[in-house]
Coordinates of C-alpha atoms and ligand atoms in Angstrom, one line a residue:
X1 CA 27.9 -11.9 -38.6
X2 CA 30.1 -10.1 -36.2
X3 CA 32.7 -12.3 -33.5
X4 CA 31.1 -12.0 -30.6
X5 CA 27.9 -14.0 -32.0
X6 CA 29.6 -17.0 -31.8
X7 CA 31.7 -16.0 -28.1
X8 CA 29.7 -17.5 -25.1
X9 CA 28.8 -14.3 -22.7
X10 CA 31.7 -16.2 -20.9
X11 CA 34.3 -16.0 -23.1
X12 CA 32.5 -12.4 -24.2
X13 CA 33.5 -11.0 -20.2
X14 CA 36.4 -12.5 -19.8
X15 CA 35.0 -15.1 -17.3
X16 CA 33.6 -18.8 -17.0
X17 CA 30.2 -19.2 -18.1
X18 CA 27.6 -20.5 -15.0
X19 CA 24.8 -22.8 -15.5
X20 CA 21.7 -23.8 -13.8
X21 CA 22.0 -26.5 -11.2
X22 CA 19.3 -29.0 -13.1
X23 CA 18.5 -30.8 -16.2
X24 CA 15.1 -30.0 -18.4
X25 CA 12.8 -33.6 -17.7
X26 CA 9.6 -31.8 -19.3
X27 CA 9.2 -29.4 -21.8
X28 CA 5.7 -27.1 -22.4
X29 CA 5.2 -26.2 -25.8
X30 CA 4.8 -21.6 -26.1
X31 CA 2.6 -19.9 -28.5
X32 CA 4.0 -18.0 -31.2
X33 CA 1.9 -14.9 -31.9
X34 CA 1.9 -12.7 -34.6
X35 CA 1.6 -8.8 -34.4
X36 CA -2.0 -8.7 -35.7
X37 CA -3.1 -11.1 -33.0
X38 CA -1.3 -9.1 -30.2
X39 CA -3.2 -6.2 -31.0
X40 CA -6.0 -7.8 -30.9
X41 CA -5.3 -9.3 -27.6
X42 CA -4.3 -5.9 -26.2
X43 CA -7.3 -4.0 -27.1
X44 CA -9.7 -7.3 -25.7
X45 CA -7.6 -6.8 -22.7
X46 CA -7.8 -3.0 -22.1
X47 CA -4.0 -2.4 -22.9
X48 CA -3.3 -4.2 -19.4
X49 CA -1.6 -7.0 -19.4
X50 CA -3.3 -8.8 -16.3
X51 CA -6.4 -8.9 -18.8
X52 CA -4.2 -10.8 -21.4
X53 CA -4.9 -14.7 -21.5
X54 CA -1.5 -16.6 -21.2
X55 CA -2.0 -18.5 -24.4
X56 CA -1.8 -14.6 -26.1
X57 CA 1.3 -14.9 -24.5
X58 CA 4.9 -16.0 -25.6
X59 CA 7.1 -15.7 -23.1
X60 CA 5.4 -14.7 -19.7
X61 CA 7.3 -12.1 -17.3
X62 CA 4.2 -10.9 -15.2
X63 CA 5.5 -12.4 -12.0
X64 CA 7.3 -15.2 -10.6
X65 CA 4.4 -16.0 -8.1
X66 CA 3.1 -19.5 -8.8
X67 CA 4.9 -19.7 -12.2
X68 CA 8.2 -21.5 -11.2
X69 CA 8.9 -25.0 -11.7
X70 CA 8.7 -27.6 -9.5
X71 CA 11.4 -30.0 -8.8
X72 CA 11.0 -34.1 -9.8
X73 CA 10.8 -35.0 -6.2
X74 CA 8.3 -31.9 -5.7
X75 CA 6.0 -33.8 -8.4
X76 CA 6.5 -36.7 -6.6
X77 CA 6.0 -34.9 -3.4
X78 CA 1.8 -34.4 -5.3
X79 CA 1.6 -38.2 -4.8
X80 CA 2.4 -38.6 -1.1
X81 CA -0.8 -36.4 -0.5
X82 CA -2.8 -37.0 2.9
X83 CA -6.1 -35.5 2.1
X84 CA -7.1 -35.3 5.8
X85 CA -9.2 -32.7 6.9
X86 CA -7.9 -32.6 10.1
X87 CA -3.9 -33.6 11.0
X88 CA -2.5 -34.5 8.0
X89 CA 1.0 -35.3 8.0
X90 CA 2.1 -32.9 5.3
X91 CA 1.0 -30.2 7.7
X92 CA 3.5 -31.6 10.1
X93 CA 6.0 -32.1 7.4
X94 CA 5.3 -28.2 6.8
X95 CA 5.5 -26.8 10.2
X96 CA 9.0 -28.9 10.6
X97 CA 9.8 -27.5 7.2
X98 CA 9.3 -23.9 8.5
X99 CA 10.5 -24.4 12.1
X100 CA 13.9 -25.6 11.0
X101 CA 14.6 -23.4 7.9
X102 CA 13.1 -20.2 9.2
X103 CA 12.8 -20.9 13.1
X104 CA 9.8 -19.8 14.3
X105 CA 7.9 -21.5 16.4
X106 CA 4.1 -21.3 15.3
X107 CA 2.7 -21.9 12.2
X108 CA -0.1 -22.0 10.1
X109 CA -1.3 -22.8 6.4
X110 CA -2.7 -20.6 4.8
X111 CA -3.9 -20.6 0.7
X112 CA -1.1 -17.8 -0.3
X113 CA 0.3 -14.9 1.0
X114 CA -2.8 -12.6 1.2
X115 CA -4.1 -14.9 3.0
X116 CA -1.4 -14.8 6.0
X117 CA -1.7 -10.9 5.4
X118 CA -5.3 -10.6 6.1
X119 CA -4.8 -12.7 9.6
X120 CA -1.8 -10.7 10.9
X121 CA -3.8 -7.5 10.5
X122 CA -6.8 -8.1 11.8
X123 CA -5.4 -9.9 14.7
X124 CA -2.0 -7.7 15.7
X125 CA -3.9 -4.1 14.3
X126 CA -5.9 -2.0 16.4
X127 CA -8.0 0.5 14.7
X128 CA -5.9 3.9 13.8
X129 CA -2.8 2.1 14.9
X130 CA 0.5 3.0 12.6
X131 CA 1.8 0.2 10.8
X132 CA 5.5 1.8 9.9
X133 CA 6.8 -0.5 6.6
X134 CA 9.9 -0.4 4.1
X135 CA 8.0 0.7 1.3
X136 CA 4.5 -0.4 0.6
X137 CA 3.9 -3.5 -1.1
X138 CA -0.4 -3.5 -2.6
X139 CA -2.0 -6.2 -0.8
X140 CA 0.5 -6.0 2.7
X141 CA -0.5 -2.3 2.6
X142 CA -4.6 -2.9 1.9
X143 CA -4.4 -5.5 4.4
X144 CA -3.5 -3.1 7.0
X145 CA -5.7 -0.6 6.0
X146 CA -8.9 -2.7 5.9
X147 CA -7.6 -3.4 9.4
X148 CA -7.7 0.1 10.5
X149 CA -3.8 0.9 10.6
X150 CA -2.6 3.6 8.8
X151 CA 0.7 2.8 6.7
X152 CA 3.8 4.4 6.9
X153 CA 6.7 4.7 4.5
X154 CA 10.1 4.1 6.5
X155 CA 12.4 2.8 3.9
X156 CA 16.0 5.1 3.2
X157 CA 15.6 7.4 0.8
X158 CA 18.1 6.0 -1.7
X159 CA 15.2 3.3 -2.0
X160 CA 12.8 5.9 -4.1
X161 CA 16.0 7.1 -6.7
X162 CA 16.4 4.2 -9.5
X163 CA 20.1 5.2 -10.2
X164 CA 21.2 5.1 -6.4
X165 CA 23.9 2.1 -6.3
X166 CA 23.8 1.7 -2.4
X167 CA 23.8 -1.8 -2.1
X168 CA 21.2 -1.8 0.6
X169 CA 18.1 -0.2 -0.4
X170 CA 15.3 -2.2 1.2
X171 CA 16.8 -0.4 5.0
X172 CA 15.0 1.1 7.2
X173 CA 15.9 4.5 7.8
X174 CA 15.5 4.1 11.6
X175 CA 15.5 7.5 12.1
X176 CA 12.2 8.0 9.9
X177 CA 11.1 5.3 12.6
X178 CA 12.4 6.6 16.0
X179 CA 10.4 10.2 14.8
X180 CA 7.0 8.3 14.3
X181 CA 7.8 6.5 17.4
X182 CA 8.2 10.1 19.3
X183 CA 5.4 11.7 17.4
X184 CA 3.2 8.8 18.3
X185 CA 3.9 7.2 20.8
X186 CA 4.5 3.6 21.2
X187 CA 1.7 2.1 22.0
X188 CA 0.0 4.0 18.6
X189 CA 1.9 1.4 16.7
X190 CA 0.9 -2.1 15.4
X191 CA 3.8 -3.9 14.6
X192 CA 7.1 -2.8 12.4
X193 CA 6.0 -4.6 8.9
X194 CA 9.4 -5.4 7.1
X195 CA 9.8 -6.8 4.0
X196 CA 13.0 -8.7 2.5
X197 CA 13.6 -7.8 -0.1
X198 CA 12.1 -5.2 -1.3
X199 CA 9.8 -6.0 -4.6
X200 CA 8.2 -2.5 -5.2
X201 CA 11.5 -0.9 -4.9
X202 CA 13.1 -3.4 -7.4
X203 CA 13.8 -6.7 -5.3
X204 CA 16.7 -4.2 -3.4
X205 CA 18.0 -6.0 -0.1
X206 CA 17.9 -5.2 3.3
X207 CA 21.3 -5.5 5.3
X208 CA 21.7 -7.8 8.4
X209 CA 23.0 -4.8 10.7
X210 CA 19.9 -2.8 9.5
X211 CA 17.8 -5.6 11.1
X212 CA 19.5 -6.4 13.7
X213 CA 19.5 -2.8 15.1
X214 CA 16.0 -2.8 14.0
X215 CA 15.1 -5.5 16.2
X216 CA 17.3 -3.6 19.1
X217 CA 15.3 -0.3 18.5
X218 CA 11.8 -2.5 18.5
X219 CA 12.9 -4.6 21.8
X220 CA 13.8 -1.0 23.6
X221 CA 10.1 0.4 22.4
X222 CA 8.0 -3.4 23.1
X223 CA 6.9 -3.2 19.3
X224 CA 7.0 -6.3 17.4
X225 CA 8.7 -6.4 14.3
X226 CA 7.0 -9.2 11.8
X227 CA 8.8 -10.1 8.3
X228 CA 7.5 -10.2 4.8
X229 CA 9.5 -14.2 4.0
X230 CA 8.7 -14.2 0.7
X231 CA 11.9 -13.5 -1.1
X232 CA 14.0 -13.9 1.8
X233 CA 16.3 -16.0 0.7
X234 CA 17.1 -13.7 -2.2
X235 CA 17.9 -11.1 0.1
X236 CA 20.0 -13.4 2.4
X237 CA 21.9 -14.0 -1.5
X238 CA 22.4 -10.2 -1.4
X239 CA 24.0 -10.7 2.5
X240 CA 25.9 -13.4 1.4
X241 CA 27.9 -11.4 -0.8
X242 CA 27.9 -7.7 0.0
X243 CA 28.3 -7.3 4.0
X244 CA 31.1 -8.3 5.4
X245 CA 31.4 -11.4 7.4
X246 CA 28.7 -13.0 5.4
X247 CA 30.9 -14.8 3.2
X248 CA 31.5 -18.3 4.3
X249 CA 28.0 -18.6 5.6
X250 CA 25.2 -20.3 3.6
X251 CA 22.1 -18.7 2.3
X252 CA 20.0 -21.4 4.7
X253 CA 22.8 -19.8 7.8
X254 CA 22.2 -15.9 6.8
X255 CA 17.9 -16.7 6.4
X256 CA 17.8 -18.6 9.9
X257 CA 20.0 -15.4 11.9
X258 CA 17.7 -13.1 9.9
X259 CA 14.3 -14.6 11.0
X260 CA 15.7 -14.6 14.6
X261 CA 16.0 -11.1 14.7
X262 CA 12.1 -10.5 13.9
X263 CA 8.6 -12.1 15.7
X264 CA 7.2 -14.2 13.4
X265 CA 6.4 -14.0 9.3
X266 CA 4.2 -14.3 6.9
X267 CA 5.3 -15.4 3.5
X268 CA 3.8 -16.1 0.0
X269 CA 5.5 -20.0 -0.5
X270 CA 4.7 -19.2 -4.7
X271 CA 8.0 -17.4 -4.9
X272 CA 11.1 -18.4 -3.1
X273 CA 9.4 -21.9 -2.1
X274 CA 9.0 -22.7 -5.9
X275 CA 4.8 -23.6 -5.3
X276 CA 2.4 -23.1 -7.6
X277 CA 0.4 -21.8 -4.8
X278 CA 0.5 -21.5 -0.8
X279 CA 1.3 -19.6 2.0
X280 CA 2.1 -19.6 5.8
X281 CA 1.7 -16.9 8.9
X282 CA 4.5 -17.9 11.6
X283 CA 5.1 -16.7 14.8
X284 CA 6.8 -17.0 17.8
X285 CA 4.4 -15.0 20.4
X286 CA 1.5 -17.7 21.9
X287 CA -1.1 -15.4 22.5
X288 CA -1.1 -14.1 19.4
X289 CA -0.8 -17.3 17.6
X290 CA -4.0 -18.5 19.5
X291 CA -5.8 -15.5 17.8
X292 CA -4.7 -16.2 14.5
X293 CA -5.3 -20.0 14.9
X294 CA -8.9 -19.6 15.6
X295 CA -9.0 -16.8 13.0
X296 CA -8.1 -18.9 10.0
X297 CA -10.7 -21.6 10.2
X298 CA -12.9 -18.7 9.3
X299 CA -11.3 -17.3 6.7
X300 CA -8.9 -20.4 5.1
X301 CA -9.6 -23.4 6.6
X302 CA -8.9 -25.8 9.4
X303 CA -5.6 -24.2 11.4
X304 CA -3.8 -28.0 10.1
X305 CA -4.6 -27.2 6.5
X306 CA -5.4 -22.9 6.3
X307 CA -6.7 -23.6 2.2
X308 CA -4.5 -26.0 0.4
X309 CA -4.3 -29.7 -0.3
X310 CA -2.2 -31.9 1.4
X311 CA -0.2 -32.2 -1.6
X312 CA 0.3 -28.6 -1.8
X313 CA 2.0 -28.7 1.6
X314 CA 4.1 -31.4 1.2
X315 CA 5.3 -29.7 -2.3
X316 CA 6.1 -26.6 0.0
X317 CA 7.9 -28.8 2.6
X318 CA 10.4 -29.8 -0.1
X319 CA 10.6 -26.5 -2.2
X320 CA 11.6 -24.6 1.3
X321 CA 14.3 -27.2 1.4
X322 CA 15.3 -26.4 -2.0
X323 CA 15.2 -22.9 -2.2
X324 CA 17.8 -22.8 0.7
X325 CA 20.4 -24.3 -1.7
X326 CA 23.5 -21.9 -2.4
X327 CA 23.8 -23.1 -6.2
X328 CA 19.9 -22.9 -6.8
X329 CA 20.2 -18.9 -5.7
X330 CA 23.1 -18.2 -7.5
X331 CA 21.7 -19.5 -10.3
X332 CA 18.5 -18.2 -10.1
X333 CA 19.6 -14.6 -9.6
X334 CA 22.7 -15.2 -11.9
X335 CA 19.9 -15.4 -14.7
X336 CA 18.5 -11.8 -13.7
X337 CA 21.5 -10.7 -14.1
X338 CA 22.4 -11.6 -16.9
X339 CA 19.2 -10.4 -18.7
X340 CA 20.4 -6.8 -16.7
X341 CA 23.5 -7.1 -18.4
X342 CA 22.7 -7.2 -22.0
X343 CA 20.1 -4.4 -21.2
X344 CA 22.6 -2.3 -19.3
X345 CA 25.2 -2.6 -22.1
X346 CA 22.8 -0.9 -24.2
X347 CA 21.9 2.1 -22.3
X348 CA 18.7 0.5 -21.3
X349 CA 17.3 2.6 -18.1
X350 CA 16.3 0.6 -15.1
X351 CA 16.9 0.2 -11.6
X352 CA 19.7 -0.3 -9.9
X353 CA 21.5 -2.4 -8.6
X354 CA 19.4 -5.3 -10.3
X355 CA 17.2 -6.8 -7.5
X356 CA 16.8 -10.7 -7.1
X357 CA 13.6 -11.6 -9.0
X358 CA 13.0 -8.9 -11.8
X359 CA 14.5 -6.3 -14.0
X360 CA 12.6 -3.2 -13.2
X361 CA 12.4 -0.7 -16.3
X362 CA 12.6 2.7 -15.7
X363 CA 9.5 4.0 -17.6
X364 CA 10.0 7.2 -16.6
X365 CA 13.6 7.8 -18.3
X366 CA 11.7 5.3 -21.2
X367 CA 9.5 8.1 -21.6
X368 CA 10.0 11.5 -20.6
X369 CA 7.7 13.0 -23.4
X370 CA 5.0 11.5 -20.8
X371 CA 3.3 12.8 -17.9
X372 CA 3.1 10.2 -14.7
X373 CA -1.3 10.2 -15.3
X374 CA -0.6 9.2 -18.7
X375 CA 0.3 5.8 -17.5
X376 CA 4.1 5.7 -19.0
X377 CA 4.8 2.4 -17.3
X378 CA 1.3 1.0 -18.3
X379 CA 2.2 2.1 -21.8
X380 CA 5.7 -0.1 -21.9
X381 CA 4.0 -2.8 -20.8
X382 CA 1.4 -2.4 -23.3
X383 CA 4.5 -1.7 -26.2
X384 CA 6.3 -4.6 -25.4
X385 CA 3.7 -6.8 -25.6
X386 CA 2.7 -5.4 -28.8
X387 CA 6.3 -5.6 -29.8
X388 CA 7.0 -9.7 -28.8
X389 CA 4.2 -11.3 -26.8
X390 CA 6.3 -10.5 -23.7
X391 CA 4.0 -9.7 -20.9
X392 CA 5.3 -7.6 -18.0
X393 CA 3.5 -5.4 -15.6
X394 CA 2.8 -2.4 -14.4
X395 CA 4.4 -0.9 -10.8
X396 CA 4.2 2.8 -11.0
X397 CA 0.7 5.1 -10.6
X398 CA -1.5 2.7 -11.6
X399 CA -0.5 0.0 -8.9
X400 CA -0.1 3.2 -5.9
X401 CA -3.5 3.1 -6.1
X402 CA -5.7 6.2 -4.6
X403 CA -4.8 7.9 -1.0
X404 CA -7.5 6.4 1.2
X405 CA -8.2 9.7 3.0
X406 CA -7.9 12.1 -0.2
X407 CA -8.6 9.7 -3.3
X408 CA -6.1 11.5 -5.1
X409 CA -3.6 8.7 -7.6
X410 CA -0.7 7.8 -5.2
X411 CA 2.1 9.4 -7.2
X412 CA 5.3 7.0 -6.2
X413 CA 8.6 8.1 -7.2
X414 CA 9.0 5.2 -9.1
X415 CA 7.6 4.3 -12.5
X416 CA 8.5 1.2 -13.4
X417 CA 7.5 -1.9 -15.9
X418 CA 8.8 -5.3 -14.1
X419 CA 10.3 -8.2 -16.2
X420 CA 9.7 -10.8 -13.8
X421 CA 11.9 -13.5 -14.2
X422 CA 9.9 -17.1 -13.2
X423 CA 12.3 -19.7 -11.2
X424 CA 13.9 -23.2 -13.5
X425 CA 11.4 -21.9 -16.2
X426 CA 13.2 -20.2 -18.9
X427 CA 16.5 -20.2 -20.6
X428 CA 19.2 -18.5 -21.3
X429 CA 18.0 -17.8 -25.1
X430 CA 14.2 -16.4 -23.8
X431 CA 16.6 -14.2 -21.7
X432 CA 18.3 -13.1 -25.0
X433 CA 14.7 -12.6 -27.0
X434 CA 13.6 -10.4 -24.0
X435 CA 16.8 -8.3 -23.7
X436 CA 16.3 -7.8 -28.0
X437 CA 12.8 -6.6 -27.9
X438 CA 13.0 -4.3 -24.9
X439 CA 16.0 -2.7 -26.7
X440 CA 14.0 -2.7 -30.0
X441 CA 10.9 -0.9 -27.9
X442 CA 13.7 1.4 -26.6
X443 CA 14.4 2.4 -29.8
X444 CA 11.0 3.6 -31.1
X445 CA 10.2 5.2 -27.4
X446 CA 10.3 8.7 -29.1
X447 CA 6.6 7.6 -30.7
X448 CA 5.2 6.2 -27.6
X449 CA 1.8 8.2 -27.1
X450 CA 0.4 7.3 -23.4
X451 CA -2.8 5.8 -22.0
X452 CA -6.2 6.9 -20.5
X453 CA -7.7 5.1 -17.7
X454 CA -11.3 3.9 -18.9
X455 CA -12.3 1.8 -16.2
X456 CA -11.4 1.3 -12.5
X457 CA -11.8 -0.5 -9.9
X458 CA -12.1 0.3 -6.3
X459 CA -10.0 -2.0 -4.8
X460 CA -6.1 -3.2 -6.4
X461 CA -7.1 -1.4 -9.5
X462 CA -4.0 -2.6 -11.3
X463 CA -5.5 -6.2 -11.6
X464 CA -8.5 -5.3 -13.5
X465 CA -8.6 -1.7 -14.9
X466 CA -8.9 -0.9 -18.5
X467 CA -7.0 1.6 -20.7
X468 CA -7.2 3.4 -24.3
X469 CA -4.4 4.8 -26.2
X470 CA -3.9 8.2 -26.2
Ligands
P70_1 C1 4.1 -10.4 -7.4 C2 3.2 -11.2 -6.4 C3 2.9 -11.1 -4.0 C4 3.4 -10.7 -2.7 C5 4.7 -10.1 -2.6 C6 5.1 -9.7 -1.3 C7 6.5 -9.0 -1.1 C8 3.1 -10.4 -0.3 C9 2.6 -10.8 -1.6 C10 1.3 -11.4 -1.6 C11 1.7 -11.2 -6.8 C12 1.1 -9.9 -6.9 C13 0.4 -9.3 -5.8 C14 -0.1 -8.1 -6.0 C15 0.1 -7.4 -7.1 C16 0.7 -7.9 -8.2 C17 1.2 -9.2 -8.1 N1 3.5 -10.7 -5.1 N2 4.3 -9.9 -0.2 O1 3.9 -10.6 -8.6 O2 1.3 -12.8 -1.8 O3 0.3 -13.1 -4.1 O4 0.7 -15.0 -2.5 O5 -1.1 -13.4 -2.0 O6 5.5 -9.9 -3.6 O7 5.0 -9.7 -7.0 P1 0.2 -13.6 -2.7

């Protein structure tokens, strides 16, 4: 045994160690698998991991959507349920909740974020309308196309090149925007769709100049400008410490000024809310909040409810409080980057700089022996699985989908196998295990074979289609 095994990382970098901002009260027991029973699993499964069932599973980086842990007082939240159907007070608990943290004015339930998605397109889309985004995200994007609107790709360049360190890569490049606007005119655009941050691009941040001029080159057009939320205080993290005069504010400060530069939000509460499941649509803009509140008893439910529980609200009133905290962000994205670390210091390719919620492997660089229709990061996911019972997933070729017009693959420039990284869930020793076996796959890339696609289906194929080695 070498030193450094018994150094802490601290002492390892020359720094003092951080640690999480809470206590373990309840533990859930994993499944150890062997090798034989992963491949088994995998080939049930179709080689994609969205097919595996969670008790195939040791330690599970799919996504942190719905998989974080909820606080003591959001269990205890549960039991202050008002199972209304109509009024209950953990809606009003809720719409204070939202009102204060994020500041719009408007709000409804709804069950989660594809939810809120689904209403905001079909109510602020007209048909062949250009909905101009930073970077597509799968269900915003089919949202707006089952609406009619026709996505368009306005994020910087720097977002599409993994190795680019600018530390704003979720911008807008305003002058991709200000040549649709001329080319199109106005009026032939729906709304500006902006996400913060940035999850297909790696969880990369968006700057508070970029939106502020954003919201200046809107305002001088009269085109709306709505927010993704749903890792927004990850990117306000990202403010905090890299533009200047963002400092000495709070994450809760830098989230508010950011919302106030946009016209409402929608947001998937099962990330930075720390909910199993839930969502909300907010907006500031009457009219259009009338449409969407008749539109949702339609589609989710009552507009004082939009698909959940009572409880669930009320545990999304109090995790909105929570996930404001300074110390609970730091620490949360503190433990991405340390798993980064460890994988950067061996030569491990990925994007960067590390985003807030996931390492995002570079499969291409992984495996250059492949061709991007030979699924390369379909097949890390599928290796490291086989490798440790760690399930990640897929955001290259397979997840672009097919052009609606064409039906050719989307090729993105980005092929990448996401190590999602759940919230108060794991510890610094899983993040160790991970970092071992992705290195240990690393190390045997040179063998890696590819996939075939076997089955798929029409829409988000990445959810359910099936593969075959090579
Ligand atoms: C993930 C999840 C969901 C999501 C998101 C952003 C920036 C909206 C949503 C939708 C779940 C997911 C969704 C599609 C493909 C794979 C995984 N992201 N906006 O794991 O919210 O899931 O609540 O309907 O990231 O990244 P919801």
């Amino acid at each position: 045994m070498t030193d450094t095994v018994h150094k802490t990382m601290g002492q390892q970098s020359g720094r003092r160690s951080w640690a999480e901002p809470w206590k373990i009260k309840m533990v859930e027991p994993l499944t150890m698998t062997r090798r034989e029973d992963r491949e088994r699993a995998l080939t049930e499964a179709g080689y994609n991991t969205f097919l595996l069932r969670s008790d195939d599973v040791y330690i599970d980086l799919l996504t942190d959507s719905g998989t974080s842990a909820m606080s003591d007082r959001q269990w205890a939240g549960l039991m202050l349920g008002d199972e209304a159907y109509a009024g209950s007070r953990n809606f009003y608990r809720l719409e204070q909740a939202v009102q204060s943290w994020y500041g719009y004015q408007y709000v409804v339930p709804t069950h989660q974020g594809r939810g809120a998605e689904h209403l905001i397109s079909q109510t602020a889309i007209r048909k062949g309308q250009y909905v101009p985004g930073n970077m597509y995200f799968t269900t915003t994007r089919l949202h707006q196309e089952l609406a009619g609107g026709i996505f368009v790709d306005v994020i910087v360049d720097a977002a599409h090149d993994p190795s680019d360190l600018s530390p704003f890569k979720g911008d807008v490049d305003l002058a991709k925007l200000e040549q649709l606007i001329r080319e199109q005119g106005a009026d032939n655009i729906a709304y500006v769709s902006l996400a913060a941050t940035v999850n297909m691009a790696g969880g990369q941040p968006v700057s508070m100049a970029n939106v502020k001029a954003l919201h200046e080159l809107c305002r001088r057009h009269g085109i709306k400008l709505f927010l993704d939320a749903t890792r927004l205080v990850e990117n306000a993290f990202f403010i905090q410490e890299r533009e200047a005069g963002y400092q000495d504010k709070s994450i809760a400060a830098i989230s508010r000024e950011f919302c106030s530069y946009t016209d409402g939000a929608w947001m998937s509460a099962k990330k930075d809310s720390l909910v199993n499941i839930g969502g909300w649509l907010a907006l500031n803009d009457w009219p259009l909040f009338e449409e969407v509140r008749n539109l949702v008893v339609v589609y989710e439910g009552l507009h004082t409810y939009g698909g959940l529980a009572g409880r669930d609200m009320e545990a999304m009133a109090i995790g909105i409080e929570e996930s404001m905290q300074d110390d609970h962000v730091r620490s949360r994205i503190g433990q991405v980057r340390y798993l980064a670390q460890l994988l950067e210091d061996w030569g491990i390719p990925m994007v960067m700089p590390v985003g807030g919620h996931a390492i995002f492997l570079d499969a291409r660089r992984f495996y250059p022996q492949l061709a991007q229709g030979e699924f390369p990061a379909q097949t890390l996911a599928a290796e490291l699985y086989l490798d440790s019972g760690i399930r990640s997933m897929e955001r290259g070729v397979v997840s672009a989908g097919r052009d609606a017009s064409t039906g050719d693959h989307h090729y993105p420039k980005l092929e990448l196998t996401r190590l999602t990284i759940p919230r108060r869930v794991y510890t610094q020793a899983h993040m160790d295990v991970v970092a071992e076996s992705v290195k240990a796959v690393f190390d045997a890339r040179a063998a890696a074979r590819g996939l075939k696609m076997v089955y798929e289906p029409k829409y988000l194929r990445f959810f359910q289609a099936r593969f075959e080695p090579l």
